Coordinates of C-alpha atoms in Angstrom, one line a residue:
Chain A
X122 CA -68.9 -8.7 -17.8
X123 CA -68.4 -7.1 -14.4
X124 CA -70.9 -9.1 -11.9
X125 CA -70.7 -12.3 -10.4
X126 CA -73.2 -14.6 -11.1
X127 CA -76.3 -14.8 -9.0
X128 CA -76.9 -17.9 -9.8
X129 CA -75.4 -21.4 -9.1
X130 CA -76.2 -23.3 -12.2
X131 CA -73.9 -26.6 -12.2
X132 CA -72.2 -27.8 -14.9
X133 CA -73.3 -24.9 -17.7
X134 CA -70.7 -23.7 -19.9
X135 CA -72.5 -20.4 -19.7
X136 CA -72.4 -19.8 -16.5
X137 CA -70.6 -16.4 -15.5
X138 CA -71.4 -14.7 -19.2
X139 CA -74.7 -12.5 -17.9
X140 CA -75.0 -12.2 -14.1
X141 CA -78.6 -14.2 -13.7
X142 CA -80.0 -10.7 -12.3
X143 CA -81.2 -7.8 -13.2
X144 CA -77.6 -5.7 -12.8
X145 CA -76.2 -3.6 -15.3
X146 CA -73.9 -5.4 -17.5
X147 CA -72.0 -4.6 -21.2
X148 CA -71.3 -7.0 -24.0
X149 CA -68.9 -6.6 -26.9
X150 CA -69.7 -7.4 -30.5
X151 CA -69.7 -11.4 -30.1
X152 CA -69.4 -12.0 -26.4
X153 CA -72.6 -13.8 -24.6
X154 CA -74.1 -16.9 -24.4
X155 CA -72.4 -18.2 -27.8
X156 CA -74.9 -22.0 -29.1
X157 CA -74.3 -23.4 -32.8
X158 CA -77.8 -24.4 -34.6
X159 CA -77.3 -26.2 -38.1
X160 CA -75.1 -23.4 -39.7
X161 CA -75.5 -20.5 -37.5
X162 CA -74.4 -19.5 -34.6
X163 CA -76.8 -18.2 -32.0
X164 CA -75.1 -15.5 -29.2
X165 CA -77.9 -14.9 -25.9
X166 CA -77.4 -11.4 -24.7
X167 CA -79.9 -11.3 -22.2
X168 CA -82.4 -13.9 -20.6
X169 CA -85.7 -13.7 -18.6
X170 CA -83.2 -13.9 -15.4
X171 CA -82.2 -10.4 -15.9
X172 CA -85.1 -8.5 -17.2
X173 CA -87.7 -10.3 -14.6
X174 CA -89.3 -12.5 -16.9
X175 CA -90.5 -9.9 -19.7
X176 CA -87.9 -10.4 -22.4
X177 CA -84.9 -11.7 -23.9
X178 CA -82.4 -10.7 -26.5
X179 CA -80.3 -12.5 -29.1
X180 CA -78.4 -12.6 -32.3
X181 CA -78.0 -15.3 -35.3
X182 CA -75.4 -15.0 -37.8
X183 CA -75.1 -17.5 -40.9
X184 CA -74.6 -17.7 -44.7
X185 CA -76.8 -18.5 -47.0
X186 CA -78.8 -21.6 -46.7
X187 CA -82.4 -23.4 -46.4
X188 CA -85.5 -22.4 -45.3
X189 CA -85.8 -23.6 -41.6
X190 CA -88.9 -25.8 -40.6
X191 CA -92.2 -24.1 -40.3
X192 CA -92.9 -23.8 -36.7
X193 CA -94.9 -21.8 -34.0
X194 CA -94.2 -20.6 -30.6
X195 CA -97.5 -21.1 -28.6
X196 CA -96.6 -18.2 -26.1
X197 CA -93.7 -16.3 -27.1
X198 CA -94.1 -12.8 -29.0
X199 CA -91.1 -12.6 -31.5
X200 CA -89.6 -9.9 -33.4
X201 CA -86.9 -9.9 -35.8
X202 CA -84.9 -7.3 -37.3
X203 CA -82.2 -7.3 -39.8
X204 CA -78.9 -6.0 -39.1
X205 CA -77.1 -7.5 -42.4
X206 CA -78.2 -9.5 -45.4
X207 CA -81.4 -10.5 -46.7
X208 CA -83.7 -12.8 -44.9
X209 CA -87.0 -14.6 -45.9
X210 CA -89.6 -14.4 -43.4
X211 CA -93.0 -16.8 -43.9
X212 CA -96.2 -16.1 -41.6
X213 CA -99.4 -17.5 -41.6
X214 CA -102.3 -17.3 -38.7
X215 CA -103.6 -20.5 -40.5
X216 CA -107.0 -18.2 -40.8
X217 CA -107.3 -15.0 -42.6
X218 CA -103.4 -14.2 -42.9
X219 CA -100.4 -14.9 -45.0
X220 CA -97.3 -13.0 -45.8
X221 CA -94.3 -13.5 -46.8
X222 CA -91.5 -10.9 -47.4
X223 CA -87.6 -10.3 -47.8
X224 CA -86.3 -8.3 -44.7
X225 CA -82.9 -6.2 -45.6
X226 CA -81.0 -4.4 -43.0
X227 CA -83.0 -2.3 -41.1
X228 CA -86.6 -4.0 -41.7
X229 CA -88.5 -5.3 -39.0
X230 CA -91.2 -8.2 -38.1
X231 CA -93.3 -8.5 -35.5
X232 CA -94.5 -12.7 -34.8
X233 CA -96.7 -12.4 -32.2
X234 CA -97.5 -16.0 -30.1
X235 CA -99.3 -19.0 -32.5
X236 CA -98.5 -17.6 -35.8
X237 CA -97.1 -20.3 -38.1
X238 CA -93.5 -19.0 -39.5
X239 CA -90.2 -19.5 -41.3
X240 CA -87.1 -17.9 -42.2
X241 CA -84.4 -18.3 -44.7
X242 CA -81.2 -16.5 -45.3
X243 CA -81.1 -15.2 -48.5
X244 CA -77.4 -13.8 -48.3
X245 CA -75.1 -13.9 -45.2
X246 CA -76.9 -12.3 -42.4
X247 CA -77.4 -11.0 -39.0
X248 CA -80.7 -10.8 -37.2
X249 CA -81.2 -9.6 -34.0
X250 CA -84.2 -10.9 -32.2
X251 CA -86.2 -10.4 -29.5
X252 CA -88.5 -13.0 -27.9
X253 CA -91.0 -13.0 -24.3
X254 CA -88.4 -14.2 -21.3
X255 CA -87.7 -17.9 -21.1
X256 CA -87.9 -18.3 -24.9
X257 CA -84.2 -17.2 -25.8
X258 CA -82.2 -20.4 -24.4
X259 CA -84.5 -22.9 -27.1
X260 CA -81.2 -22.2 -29.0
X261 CA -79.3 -23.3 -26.9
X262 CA -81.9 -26.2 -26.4
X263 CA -81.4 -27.2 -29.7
X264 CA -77.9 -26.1 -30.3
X265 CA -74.2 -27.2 -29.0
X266 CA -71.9 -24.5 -27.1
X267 CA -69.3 -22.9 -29.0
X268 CA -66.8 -20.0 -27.8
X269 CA -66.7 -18.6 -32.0
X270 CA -68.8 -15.6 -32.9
X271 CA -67.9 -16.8 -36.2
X272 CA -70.2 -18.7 -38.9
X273 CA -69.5 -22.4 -38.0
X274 CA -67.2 -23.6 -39.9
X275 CA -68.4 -27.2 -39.1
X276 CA -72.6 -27.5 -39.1
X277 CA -74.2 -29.0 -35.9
X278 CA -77.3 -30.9 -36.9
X279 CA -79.4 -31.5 -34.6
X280 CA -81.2 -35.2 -33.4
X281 CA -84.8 -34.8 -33.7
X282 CA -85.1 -36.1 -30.3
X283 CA -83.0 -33.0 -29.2
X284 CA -85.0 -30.6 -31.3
X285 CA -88.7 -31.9 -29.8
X286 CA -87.0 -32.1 -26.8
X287 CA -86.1 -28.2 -26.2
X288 CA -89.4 -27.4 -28.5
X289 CA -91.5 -28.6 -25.7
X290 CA -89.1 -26.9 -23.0
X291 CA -88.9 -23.7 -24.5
X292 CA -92.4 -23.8 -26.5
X293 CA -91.6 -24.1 -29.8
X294 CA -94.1 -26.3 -31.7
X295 CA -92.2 -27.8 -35.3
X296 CA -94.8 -28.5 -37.9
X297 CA -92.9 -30.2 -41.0
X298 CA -96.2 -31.0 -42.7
X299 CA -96.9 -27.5 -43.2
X300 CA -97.1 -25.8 -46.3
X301 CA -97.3 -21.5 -46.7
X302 CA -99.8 -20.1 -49.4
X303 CA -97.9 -18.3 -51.9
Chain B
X243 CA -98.0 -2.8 -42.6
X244 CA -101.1 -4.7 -43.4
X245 CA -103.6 -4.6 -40.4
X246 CA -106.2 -2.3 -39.6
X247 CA -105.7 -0.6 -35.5
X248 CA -107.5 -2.3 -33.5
X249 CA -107.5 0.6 -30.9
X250 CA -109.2 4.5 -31.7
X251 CA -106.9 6.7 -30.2
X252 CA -108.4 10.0 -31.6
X253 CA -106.1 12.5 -33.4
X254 CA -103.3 10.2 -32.7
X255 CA -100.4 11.0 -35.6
X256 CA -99.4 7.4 -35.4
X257 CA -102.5 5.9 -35.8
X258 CA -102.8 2.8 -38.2
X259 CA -99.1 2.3 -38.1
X260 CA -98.7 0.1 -35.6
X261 CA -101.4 -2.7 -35.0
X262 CA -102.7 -2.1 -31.5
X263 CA -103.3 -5.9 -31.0
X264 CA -100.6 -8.8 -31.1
X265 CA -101.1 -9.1 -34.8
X266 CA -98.1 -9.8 -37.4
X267 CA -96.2 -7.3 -39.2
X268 CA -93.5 -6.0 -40.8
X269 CA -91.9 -2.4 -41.6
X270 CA -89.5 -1.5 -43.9
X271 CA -86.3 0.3 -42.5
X272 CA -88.1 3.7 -41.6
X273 CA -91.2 2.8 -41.1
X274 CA -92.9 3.2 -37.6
X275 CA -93.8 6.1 -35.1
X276 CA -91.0 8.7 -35.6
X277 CA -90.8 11.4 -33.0
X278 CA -87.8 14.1 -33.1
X279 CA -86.0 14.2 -29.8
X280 CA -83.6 17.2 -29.7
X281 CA -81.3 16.1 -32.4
X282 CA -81.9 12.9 -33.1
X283 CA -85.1 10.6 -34.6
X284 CA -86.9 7.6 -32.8
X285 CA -88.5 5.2 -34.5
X286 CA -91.0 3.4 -32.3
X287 CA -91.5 -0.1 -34.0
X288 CA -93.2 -2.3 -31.6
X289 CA -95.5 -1.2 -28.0
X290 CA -97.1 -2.9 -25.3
X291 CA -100.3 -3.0 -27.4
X292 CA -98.5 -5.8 -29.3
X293 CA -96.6 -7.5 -26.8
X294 CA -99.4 -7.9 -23.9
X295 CA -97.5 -5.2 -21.9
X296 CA -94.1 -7.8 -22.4
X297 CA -91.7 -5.1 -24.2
X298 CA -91.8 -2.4 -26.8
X299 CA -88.8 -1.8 -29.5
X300 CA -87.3 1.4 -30.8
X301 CA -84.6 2.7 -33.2
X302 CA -82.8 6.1 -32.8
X303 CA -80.6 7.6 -35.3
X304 CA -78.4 11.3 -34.3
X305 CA -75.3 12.5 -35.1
X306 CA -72.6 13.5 -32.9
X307 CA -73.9 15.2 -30.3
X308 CA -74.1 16.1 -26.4
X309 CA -74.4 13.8 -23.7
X310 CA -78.1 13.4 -22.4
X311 CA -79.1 14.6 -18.8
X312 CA -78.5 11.6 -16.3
X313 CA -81.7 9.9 -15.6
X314 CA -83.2 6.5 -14.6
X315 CA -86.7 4.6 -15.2
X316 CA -87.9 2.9 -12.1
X317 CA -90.0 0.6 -13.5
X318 CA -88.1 0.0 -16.9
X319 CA -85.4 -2.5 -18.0
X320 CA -84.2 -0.9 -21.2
X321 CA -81.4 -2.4 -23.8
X322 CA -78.7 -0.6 -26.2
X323 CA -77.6 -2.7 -29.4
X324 CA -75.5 -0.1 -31.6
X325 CA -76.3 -0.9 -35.1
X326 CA -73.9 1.8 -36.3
X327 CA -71.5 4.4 -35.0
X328 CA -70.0 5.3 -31.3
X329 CA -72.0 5.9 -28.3
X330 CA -71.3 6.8 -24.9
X331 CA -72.8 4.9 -22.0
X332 CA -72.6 6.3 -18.4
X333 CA -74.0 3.9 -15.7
X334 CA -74.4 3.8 -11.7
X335 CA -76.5 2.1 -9.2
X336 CA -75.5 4.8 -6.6
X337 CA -74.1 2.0 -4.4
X338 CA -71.2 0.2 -5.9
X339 CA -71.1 -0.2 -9.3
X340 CA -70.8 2.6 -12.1
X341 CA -68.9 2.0 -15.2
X342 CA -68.6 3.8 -18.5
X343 CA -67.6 2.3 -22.1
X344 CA -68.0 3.2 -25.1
X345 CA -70.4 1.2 -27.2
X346 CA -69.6 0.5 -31.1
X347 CA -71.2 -1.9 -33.7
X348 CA -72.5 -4.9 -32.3
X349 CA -71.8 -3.9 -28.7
X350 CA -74.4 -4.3 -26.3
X351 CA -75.6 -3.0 -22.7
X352 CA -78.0 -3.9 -20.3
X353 CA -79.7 -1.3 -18.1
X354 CA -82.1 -2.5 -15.8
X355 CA -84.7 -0.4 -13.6
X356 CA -83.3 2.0 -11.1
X357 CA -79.5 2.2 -12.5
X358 CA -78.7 6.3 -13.4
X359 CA -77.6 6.5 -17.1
X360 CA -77.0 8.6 -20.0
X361 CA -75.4 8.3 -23.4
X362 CA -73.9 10.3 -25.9
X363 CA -73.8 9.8 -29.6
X364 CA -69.9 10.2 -30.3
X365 CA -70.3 9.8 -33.7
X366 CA -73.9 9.7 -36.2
X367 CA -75.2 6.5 -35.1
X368 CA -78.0 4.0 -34.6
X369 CA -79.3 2.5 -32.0
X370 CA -81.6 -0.5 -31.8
X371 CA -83.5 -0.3 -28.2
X372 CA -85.9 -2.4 -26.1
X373 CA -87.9 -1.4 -23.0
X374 CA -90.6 -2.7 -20.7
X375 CA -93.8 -2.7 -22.6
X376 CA -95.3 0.7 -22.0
X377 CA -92.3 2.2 -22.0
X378 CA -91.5 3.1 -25.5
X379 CA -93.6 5.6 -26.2
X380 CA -91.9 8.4 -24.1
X381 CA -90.0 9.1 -27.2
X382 CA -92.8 10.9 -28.4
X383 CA -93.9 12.2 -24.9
X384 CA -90.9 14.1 -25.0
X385 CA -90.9 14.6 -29.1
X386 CA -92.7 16.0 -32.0
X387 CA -93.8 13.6 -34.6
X388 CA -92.2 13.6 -37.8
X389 CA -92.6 11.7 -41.0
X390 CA -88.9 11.4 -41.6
X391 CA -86.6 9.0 -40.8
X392 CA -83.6 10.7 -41.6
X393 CA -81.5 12.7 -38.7
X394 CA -83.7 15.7 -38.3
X395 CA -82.3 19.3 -40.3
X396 CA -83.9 21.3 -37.4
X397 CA -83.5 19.8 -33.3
X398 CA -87.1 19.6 -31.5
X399 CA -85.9 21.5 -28.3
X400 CA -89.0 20.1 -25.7
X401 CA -89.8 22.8 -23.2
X402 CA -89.0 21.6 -19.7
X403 CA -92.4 20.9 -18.4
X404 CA -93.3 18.7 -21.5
X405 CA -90.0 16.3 -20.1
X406 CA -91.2 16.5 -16.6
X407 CA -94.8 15.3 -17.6
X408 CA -93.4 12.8 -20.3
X409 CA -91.0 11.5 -17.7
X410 CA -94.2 11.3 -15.4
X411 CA -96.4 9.3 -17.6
X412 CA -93.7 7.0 -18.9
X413 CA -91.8 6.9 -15.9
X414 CA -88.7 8.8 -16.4
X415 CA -87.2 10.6 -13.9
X416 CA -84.2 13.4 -14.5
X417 CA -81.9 13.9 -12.4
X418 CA -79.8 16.7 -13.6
X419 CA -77.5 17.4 -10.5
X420 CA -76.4 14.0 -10.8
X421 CA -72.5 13.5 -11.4
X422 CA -71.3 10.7 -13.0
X423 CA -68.0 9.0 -10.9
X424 CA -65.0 8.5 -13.0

């Protein structure tokens, strides 16, 4: 990082990572806005402060594990693609469509706004993600800050309270009743 | 993919693969609107026409090569993510700031509207790009289609004007006296 933030945001052990503008910046492999979510670990590379609003960029790495909860983001467009591993992606429109598929590296998925969807890693993985601006701190909304690029080593689990909490912050709807089609 | 377009672009050679209409889908490593741009291969995976005009995405694969002119996109924030490889990234704001690094695996750089850039592929590598929605599609502006995926066996060389009007449409403007501070 070679700006000085533009913003004065007290008390955030982000601040100073990007520069809150839209100025040029570079990050290295692990560096950025670094959040621990159950067992993977979340890095922000970009938020709506730089690009104007339009978009934001992350990575998650973590090992195997569970299906996360069905949820939907009522305004946020989403995509994901696969760097490393094998990942389980669910979608359902709750209409006409359902799909579910195994995304290896180099697949994509597009999760445009109010589709129902879940992902599990099927092997250690790396996804990086793309979501509309304002969406990519919900990790951190749900998360606790961490300076480790690594796969946690020690799981941070989330209180519900937290999770509904940053769900309606960031708009991201959890819907543990739900159940995908096969 | 699984959708039917929900545009009619006629005699479009990408028509069908890509939705038209923020609709969910996926595509396998290789799929998606592939253009050859001198030597290399862009992989349009997701335009405006998905995103409400938010962002489009992009892969580009090339092998070691020259440095492309200098240019910068006035309306455009744009992202690098190197999936694989080395790549050269030359930035100024022809004010204060210019910097150069090279970008490997993982590595990541911001490049918002208005900054002069240009990169150079100093080893075969792949990129993984996002622009402002609308964007993306000057990779074929300036390209040939292609059904391949794989670095192209013969470079598309685009005659000058087709750049100027690509550059035009997609806002793109070269700026090949431009030299890059050290």
């Amino acid at each position: 990082m070679t700006h000085a933030p533009a913003h004065d945001t007290v008390s955030s052990p982000f601040e100073g990572i990007l520069p809150g503008a839209p100025l040029p910046y570079f990050l290295r492999n692990g560096e950025g806005e670094k959040s621990i979510v159950f067992d993977t670990v979340f890095d922000i590379l970009l938020s709506a402060d730089e690009t104007e609003g339009q978009y934001g960029a992350f990575t998650t790495i973590g090992p195997k594990g569970d299906r996360i909860p069905a949820h939907q983001h009522p305004t946020t467009h989403e995509i994901f693609y696969v760097v490393e591993g094998a990942v389980g992606l669910w979608l359902d429109d709750q209409a006409d469509y359902h799909e579910k598929r195994v995304l290896e590296a180099g697949d994509f998925a597009f999760v445009p706004k109010g589709i129902v969807h879940a992902y599990q890693n099927l092997a250690t993985s790396k996804i990086f993600g793309v979501g509309t601006g304002g969406f990519e701190r919900f990790f951190h909304g749900i998360g606790t800050p961490t300076d480790s690029a690594e796969i946690p080593t020690r799981p941070y689990i989330p209180p519900f309270e937290q999770m509904l909490a940053a769900g309606q912050k960031y708009g991201t709807v959890f819907l543990p009743e739900f159940s995908f089609r096969d």
